[in-house]
Amino acid sequence: MSVGLNPGETPRDGVALPAAASAIEAASATNASAPRDDRVRWPARSWIALLIFSGVILLDGLDISMIAVAIPEIQREFAISAATAQWFVSAYILAFGGFLLLGGRCADLFGRRRVLVIGLAVFALVSVLGAFASDAGLLIVSRFVKGMAAGFTGPAAMSLLTTTFAEGPHRNKAFGIFNLFEASGYSSGLLIGGLLAALDWRYIFILPIPVAVLLLLAALRFLPPDPPRSEPVRLDLGGALTLVGGMLLLVFTLVSAEHVGWIAPRTIAGFVVSALSLLGFYLIERKSRHPLIRLGIFRNRGLVAANLSAALLYGGAMGFQFLIALYLQNLHGWQPWQMALVLLPAGLMVVILGPKLGAAISRFGVDKVLLVGLLAFVPCYLLMLRIGPQPDLWTVLLPASVLWGVGFALSISALMVAGTNGVDDEEQGLAAGLLNSSLQVGGACGLAVVTAAIAPATQLSMLVPGVVVILVFAVLTLLAQLLRKRG
């Protein structure tokens, strides 16, 4: 059984698959008569495909968040400093953010299914290496390679979704479910990681192995092979080297600035060299006959606005989680699993709203849904200004968690729809890589700015500047969308 269409078969239920690009055009041309999202029905093969794509993004979210609660245990076992231990998280983020754009473009060029399968295989193998690592250095290397693999699987899964489900109600519904899995991975990872770490921190590295293997086998069994290309693939090597080099150095500089200082020579040099590398990439792409990234894609105003909003939104969201952790864990001594319970209402909002987002976007339009989602962050962060000497669950923390969940659920799905609509099929991997890169770089920037604003945050009053920063991020995200609508 295959999820793909047989030769000569016409797409059913409005679902266009990768091997049938012409079906997408036909579906778009008849968009006026497309069914409402609440009446969308998919065959079993489409549900299987969506579960594979969603499982990949769930795995990425789990792997990022689970490790955070295990760091103290790993630190004690290997007798390493806190500065070294933070690289168990930072190495993954560095590689993930550095390779997303290249990973998305490779999916377009070499085949999305192929890139997804290879990435999952590497992810599973390196998880085995991490589970049995005998020293901290090997564990950090395994985290870097896993992040690199995720930098290829994430955009591949997302671009497979956008080329499998036709633009309109079908894609809107698919993105609602896809982002439900993504948010669930991040939110449940803290709780799952806390439970596993209580047994043995190595279980955190063992859990992703069977999940990755199952997804790999399902992709091989149910996803159709990549269609043959009419011309040979030419990889822009100069563009790839300058892009990856610039992105890696940019993310590395953002991640390490907290520890070495924002005006330290190393930080300034990192920003300068990464900017020069990315400038070199731009110049290479302008002159290349076969550019890695077609610069004309940035003429798509919806894509540019979605990426800007994604960076700002995720910067504020990461800052919010960081401030909650400092407030509850550092200042009040709560356990990670207790903090996860405070954020549980946010996860519940995602679970409740996720399956219904497609219908909402189809009925009210992506712009209105996005604005409502972005608006929810403003009162959420305003509530955080009321945190006091003792945690106030019922009038501050839990309402803020609910508002944050509503904002995240509505905004992320709407941004994914807005950032991929109108993009040619052959560049969907690039669009996915751009959106995911914006999220990661924006998150790193937001976390770095919040950290700089509150340092050293040993007293309650020192958290207030951090809350002001994330509130500014929320307002700027709203302004970016309002200006785009007026433009």
XYZ file of C-alpha atoms in Angstrom:
487
model
C 0.000 0.000 0.000
C 1.235 3.506 -0.814
C -0.042 6.916 0.076
C 0.621 8.115 -3.467
C -1.629 8.113 -6.516
C -1.421 5.416 -9.132
C -0.473 6.466 -12.673
C -3.395 8.203 -14.263
C -5.390 8.412 -11.040
C -6.994 11.749 -10.261
C -6.672 13.193 -6.772
C -9.617 12.676 -4.489
C -10.968 14.760 -1.609
C -8.983 17.794 -2.692
C -5.681 16.185 -1.648
C -2.741 16.683 -3.987
C 0.292 14.429 -3.546
C 3.963 15.091 -4.346
C 3.948 12.906 -7.446
C 1.057 14.859 -8.944
C 2.030 18.530 -9.029
C -0.601 19.281 -11.645
C -3.277 18.253 -9.167
C -2.218 21.095 -6.874
C -2.712 23.621 -9.639
C -6.122 22.160 -10.406
C -7.128 22.290 -6.750
C -5.991 25.901 -6.480
C -7.830 26.861 -9.647
C -11.078 25.562 -8.184
C -10.476 27.024 -4.740
C -13.735 28.989 -4.889
C -15.671 25.722 -4.809
C -13.431 24.093 -2.205
C -15.271 22.441 0.686
C -15.459 24.107 4.070
C -12.818 22.812 6.457
C -15.335 21.218 8.810
C -16.551 19.111 5.852
C -13.088 18.052 4.702
C -12.774 14.280 4.480
C -9.519 12.466 3.788
C -8.836 8.886 2.756
C -6.795 6.692 5.085
C -3.596 7.181 3.067
C -3.730 10.945 3.675
C -4.184 10.482 7.422
C -1.219 8.108 7.514
C 0.935 10.626 5.666
C -0.092 13.443 8.018
C 0.633 11.302 11.089
C 4.136 10.599 9.734
C 4.833 14.312 9.144
C 3.372 15.234 12.539
C 5.313 12.464 14.279
C 8.566 13.887 12.947
C 7.866 17.350 14.345
C 6.657 15.813 17.644
C 9.974 13.954 17.920
C 11.947 17.164 17.359
C 9.972 18.996 20.057
C 10.360 16.173 22.569
C 14.081 15.897 22.016
C 14.662 19.609 22.570
C 12.583 19.914 25.744
C 13.270 16.563 27.468
C 17.005 17.152 27.819
C 16.530 20.411 29.748
C 15.326 18.716 32.938
C 18.072 16.048 32.834
C 21.031 18.441 32.740
C 21.644 18.455 36.540
C 21.805 14.617 36.584
C 24.171 14.489 33.603
C 26.293 17.226 35.111
C 26.725 15.248 38.339
C 27.539 11.978 36.556
C 30.276 13.469 34.384
C 31.457 15.994 37.022
C 31.381 18.913 34.596
C 30.742 22.625 35.017
C 27.433 24.347 34.344
C 29.014 26.164 31.387
C 29.858 22.814 29.768
C 26.493 21.263 30.663
C 24.524 23.997 28.894
C 25.979 22.751 25.597
C 23.791 19.641 25.841
C 20.999 22.028 24.838
C 22.991 24.629 22.918
C 24.738 22.110 20.619
C 21.365 20.860 19.396
C 19.995 24.379 18.907
C 23.194 25.454 17.130
C 23.075 22.643 14.569
C 19.296 22.785 14.176
C 19.265 26.512 13.473
C 22.388 26.353 11.327
C 21.206 23.635 8.947
C 17.478 24.412 8.575
C 17.791 26.494 5.409
C 20.157 24.031 3.748
C 17.980 21.142 4.880
C 14.865 22.698 3.381
C 16.557 23.394 0.065
C 18.092 19.912 -0.089
C 14.580 18.500 0.343
C 13.496 20.468 -2.738
C 16.541 19.443 -4.774
C 17.191 15.822 -3.795
C 13.716 14.627 -2.838
C 11.681 15.287 0.306
C 11.027 11.641 1.137
C 14.684 10.765 0.612
C 15.907 13.577 2.865
C 13.316 12.681 5.517
C 14.311 9.000 5.581
C 18.062 9.686 5.722
C 17.571 12.296 8.452
C 15.490 9.906 10.572
C 18.098 7.160 10.168
C 20.870 9.505 11.360
C 18.666 10.716 14.228
C 18.059 7.150 15.446
C 21.702 6.092 15.160
C 23.008 9.138 17.004
C 20.401 8.641 19.743
C 22.001 5.240 20.377
C 25.399 6.937 20.595
C 24.056 9.464 23.111
C 22.341 6.808 25.226
C 25.620 4.961 25.776
C 28.014 7.936 25.771
C 30.860 7.487 28.252
C 31.958 11.119 28.467
C 30.458 14.595 28.174
C 32.290 15.472 24.954
C 30.812 12.514 23.086
C 27.359 13.386 24.392
C 27.678 16.976 23.161
C 28.802 15.741 19.729
C 25.792 13.426 19.574
C 23.508 16.347 20.415
C 25.049 18.436 17.622
C 24.575 15.677 15.032
C 20.992 15.102 16.195
C 20.296 18.800 15.786
C 21.777 18.675 12.301
C 19.555 15.686 11.411
C 16.507 17.563 12.740
C 17.527 20.516 10.551
C 16.842 18.248 7.571
C 13.833 16.245 8.825
C 11.831 19.277 10.028
C 11.692 21.188 6.712
C 11.312 17.919 4.776
C 8.247 16.935 6.834
C 6.686 20.383 6.562
C 7.266 20.666 2.799
C 5.862 17.150 2.319
C 2.737 18.366 4.099
C 2.374 21.462 1.917
C 2.869 19.466 -1.275
C 0.550 16.680 -0.129
C -2.424 18.822 0.909
C -3.771 21.386 -1.534
C -3.708 25.046 -0.546
C -6.971 26.024 1.126
C -9.187 24.109 3.595
C -7.214 20.864 3.319
C -3.856 22.459 4.056
C -5.367 24.644 6.792
C -6.742 21.583 8.583
C -3.485 19.667 8.107
C -1.438 22.504 9.603
C -3.742 22.678 12.631
C -3.051 19.012 13.391
C 0.654 19.296 12.501
C 1.190 22.187 14.910
C -0.839 20.398 17.583
C 1.826 17.675 17.525
C 4.638 20.241 17.470
C 3.353 22.149 20.502
C 2.556 18.900 22.329
C 6.148 17.781 21.874
C 7.545 20.922 23.453
C 5.000 21.123 26.280
C 4.968 17.429 27.228
C 8.727 17.051 26.907
C 9.350 18.739 30.254
C 6.986 16.381 32.069
C 8.145 13.247 30.230
C 11.788 14.248 30.644
C 11.286 14.808 34.367
C 9.719 11.371 34.815
C 12.431 9.601 32.790
C 15.267 11.510 34.462
C 13.951 10.329 37.848
C 14.683 6.763 36.666
C 17.859 7.352 34.635
C 18.784 10.255 32.373
C 19.843 7.812 29.629
C 16.187 6.887 29.078
C 15.753 10.377 27.617
C 18.119 9.353 24.818
C 16.634 5.863 24.469
C 13.000 6.983 24.033
C 13.528 8.712 20.627
C 15.147 5.587 19.113
C 12.022 3.419 18.599
C 9.981 6.504 17.656
C 12.477 7.515 14.936
C 12.728 3.926 13.634
C 8.933 3.573 13.501
C 8.599 6.849 11.575
C 11.388 5.817 9.199
C 9.730 2.461 8.417
C 6.339 4.146 7.991
C 7.835 6.700 5.581
C 9.402 3.942 3.492
C 6.170 1.948 3.497
C 3.501 4.573 2.981
C 5.027 7.702 1.381
C 5.339 7.640 -2.411
C 8.833 7.764 -3.925
C 10.165 11.157 -4.951
C 9.304 11.982 -8.566
C 12.245 11.882 -10.994
C 13.753 15.250 -11.920
C 13.839 16.309 -15.554
C 17.337 17.789 -15.218
C 20.405 16.954 -13.108
C 20.635 18.511 -9.658
C 23.370 21.126 -9.240
C 24.233 22.040 -5.666
C 25.565 25.554 -5.233
C 28.554 24.559 -3.074
C 29.779 28.111 -2.460
C 26.308 29.198 -1.429
C 25.894 26.158 0.832
C 29.214 26.748 2.627
C 28.654 30.469 3.222
C 25.023 29.923 4.275
C 25.735 27.140 6.769
C 28.874 28.867 8.037
C 27.064 32.155 8.548
C 24.033 30.567 10.221
C 26.123 28.364 12.518
C 28.276 31.284 13.617
C 25.230 33.542 14.109
C 23.409 31.029 16.316
C 26.643 30.176 18.179
C 27.270 33.851 18.911
C 23.703 34.369 20.153
C 23.819 31.277 22.358
C 27.240 32.044 23.879
C 26.820 35.830 24.299
C 25.106 35.307 27.647
C 28.263 33.716 29.049
C 31.044 35.723 27.396
C 29.285 39.103 27.350
C 27.509 41.121 24.658
C 30.365 43.578 24.166
C 33.127 40.981 24.476
C 35.529 40.897 21.487
C 34.478 37.298 20.741
C 30.798 38.255 20.533
C 31.414 41.303 18.336
C 33.750 39.293 16.080
C 31.140 36.521 15.825
C 28.432 38.917 14.657
C 30.770 40.612 12.177
C 32.073 37.379 10.634
C 28.593 35.808 10.441
C 27.281 38.966 8.736
C 30.170 38.881 6.250
C 29.547 35.211 5.548
C 25.838 35.809 4.903
C 26.707 38.822 2.749
C 29.025 36.559 0.769
C 26.153 34.102 0.396
C 23.928 36.876 -0.954
C 26.547 37.956 -3.503
C 27.108 34.353 -4.631
C 23.379 33.762 -5.059
C 22.970 36.936 -7.137
C 25.506 35.704 -9.697
C 24.905 31.956 -9.586
C 23.205 30.302 -12.564
C 21.840 27.656 -10.188
C 21.413 29.436 -6.828
C 20.823 27.472 -3.673
C 18.109 29.988 -2.767
C 16.270 32.010 -5.402
C 16.342 35.526 -3.968
C 13.123 36.390 -5.778
C 11.200 34.331 -3.215
C 11.524 37.307 -0.853
C 9.200 39.311 -3.112
C 6.384 37.268 -1.550
C 5.168 39.764 1.082
C 3.143 37.142 2.927
C 6.230 34.946 3.319
C 8.424 37.839 4.521
C 5.812 39.069 7.030
C 5.253 35.528 8.309
C 8.982 35.042 8.884
C 9.360 38.372 10.679
C 6.350 37.639 12.878
C 7.585 34.096 13.560
C 10.951 35.405 14.778
C 9.360 38.006 17.058
C 6.675 35.653 18.354
C 9.118 32.872 19.205
C 11.536 35.333 20.781
C 8.819 36.385 23.215
C 7.597 32.821 23.751
C 11.060 31.484 24.630
C 11.591 34.451 26.940
C 8.266 33.724 28.672
C 9.195 30.082 29.329
C 12.626 31.125 30.583
C 11.159 33.690 33.000
C 8.603 31.185 34.320
C 11.433 28.703 34.943
C 13.550 31.305 36.775
C 10.623 32.472 38.884
C 9.366 29.046 39.930
C 12.537 26.951 39.959
C 15.346 29.351 40.863
C 13.494 31.731 43.182
C 10.980 29.282 44.707
C 12.704 25.901 44.352
C 9.972 24.177 42.371
C 10.776 20.956 40.504
C 10.674 20.938 36.662
C 7.617 18.679 36.645
C 5.772 21.173 38.876
C 6.559 23.951 36.406
C 5.348 21.686 33.606
C 1.984 21.393 35.398
C 1.704 25.203 35.482
C 2.180 25.201 31.701
C -0.279 22.295 31.271
C -3.238 24.639 30.525
C -1.230 26.044 27.613
C -0.852 22.530 26.242
C -4.554 21.851 26.748
C -5.434 24.973 24.770
C -3.304 23.677 21.902
C -4.992 20.264 22.076
C -8.472 21.830 22.107
C -7.893 24.463 19.437
C -5.472 22.613 17.148
C -7.970 20.354 15.335
C -10.360 23.308 14.865
C -7.886 25.808 13.468
C -8.270 24.705 9.883
C -11.992 25.454 10.005
C -11.357 28.831 11.651
C -8.772 29.847 9.041
C -11.025 28.722 6.194
C -14.011 30.613 7.620
C -12.457 33.836 8.895
C -9.227 34.033 6.886
C -5.651 33.543 8.000
C -5.084 37.243 8.840
C -7.932 37.453 11.364
C -6.985 34.204 13.089
C -3.366 35.334 13.256
C -4.250 38.721 14.750
C -6.441 37.133 17.432
C -3.608 34.770 18.308
C -1.035 37.557 18.496
C -3.366 39.706 20.601
C -3.589 36.942 23.222
C 0.101 37.323 24.066
C -0.337 40.954 25.198
C -2.594 40.309 28.241
C -0.582 37.158 28.935
C 2.639 39.122 29.352
C 0.841 41.966 31.165
C -0.280 39.431 33.766
C 3.358 38.460 34.283
C 4.060 41.989 35.521
C 1.942 41.051 38.575
C 4.166 38.194 39.787
C 4.831 38.613 43.504
C 6.912 37.162 46.318
C 4.656 34.080 46.346
C 3.404 32.317 43.202
C -0.206 33.286 42.489
C -1.622 30.308 40.616
C -5.255 31.312 40.167
C -5.094 34.976 39.140
C -1.664 35.199 37.475
C 0.140 31.999 36.454
C -2.708 29.781 35.255
C -4.576 32.563 33.363
C -1.262 33.563 31.739
C -0.697 29.924 30.783
C -4.156 29.711 29.171
C -3.639 32.943 27.209
C -0.179 31.809 26.113
C -1.615 28.507 24.873
C -4.383 30.273 22.936
C -1.878 32.660 21.355
C 0.573 29.923 20.465
C -2.072 27.579 19.050
C -3.657 30.219 16.804
C -0.511 32.071 15.755
C 1.860 29.250 14.808
C -0.630 27.459 12.551
C -1.697 30.734 10.922
C 1.940 31.730 10.326
C 2.696 28.386 8.692
C -0.280 28.794 6.366
C 0.577 32.435 5.570
C 4.250 31.646 4.995
C 3.660 28.793 2.519
C 0.598 29.981 0.588
C 1.464 31.208 -2.879
C 4.915 29.547 -2.877
C 5.719 27.339 -5.874
C 5.733 23.608 -5.223
C 9.450 23.282 -6.009
C 10.296 25.839 -3.292
C 8.103 24.554 -0.456
C 11.140 23.023 1.273
C 12.875 26.397 1.153
C 9.779 28.136 2.565
C 9.629 25.570 5.381
C 13.332 26.040 6.108
C 12.927 29.820 6.209
C 10.018 29.668 8.651
C 11.761 27.214 10.944
C 14.993 29.239 10.790
C 13.073 32.376 11.726
C 11.574 30.570 14.707
C 14.932 29.255 15.936
C 16.958 32.437 15.369
C 14.129 34.551 16.800
C 13.931 32.285 19.836
C 17.691 32.496 20.394
C 17.624 36.299 20.004
C 14.655 36.677 22.345
C 16.227 34.466 24.990
C 19.528 36.336 24.706
C 17.876 39.765 25.042
C 15.765 38.641 28.031
C 18.834 37.120 29.703
C 20.785 40.342 29.225
C 17.896 42.401 30.605
C 17.492 40.422 33.841
C 21.059 39.369 34.701
C 21.730 38.088 37.294
C 18.032 37.681 38.273
C 18.640 36.641 41.863
C 15.761 38.799 43.104
C 12.135 39.092 42.049
C 12.452 42.710 40.907
C 15.134 41.726 38.414
C 12.624 39.669 36.420
C 10.488 42.703 35.597
C 12.769 44.039 32.797
C 12.548 40.606 31.170
C 8.753 40.744 31.221
C 8.904 44.207 29.622
C 11.129 42.785 26.863
C 8.705 39.988 25.952
C 5.812 42.464 26.060
C 7.676 44.628 23.533
C 8.188 41.529 21.366
C 4.430 40.864 21.442
C 3.588 44.448 20.441
C 6.169 44.429 17.623
C 4.719 41.161 16.290
C 1.281 42.760 16.147
C 2.653 45.877 14.433
C 4.419 43.761 11.790
C 1.107 42.189 10.799
C -0.891 45.416 10.951
C 1.646 47.235 8.746
C 1.600 44.391 6.227
C -2.192 44.610 5.988
C -2.027 48.371 5.428
C 0.827 48.090 2.895
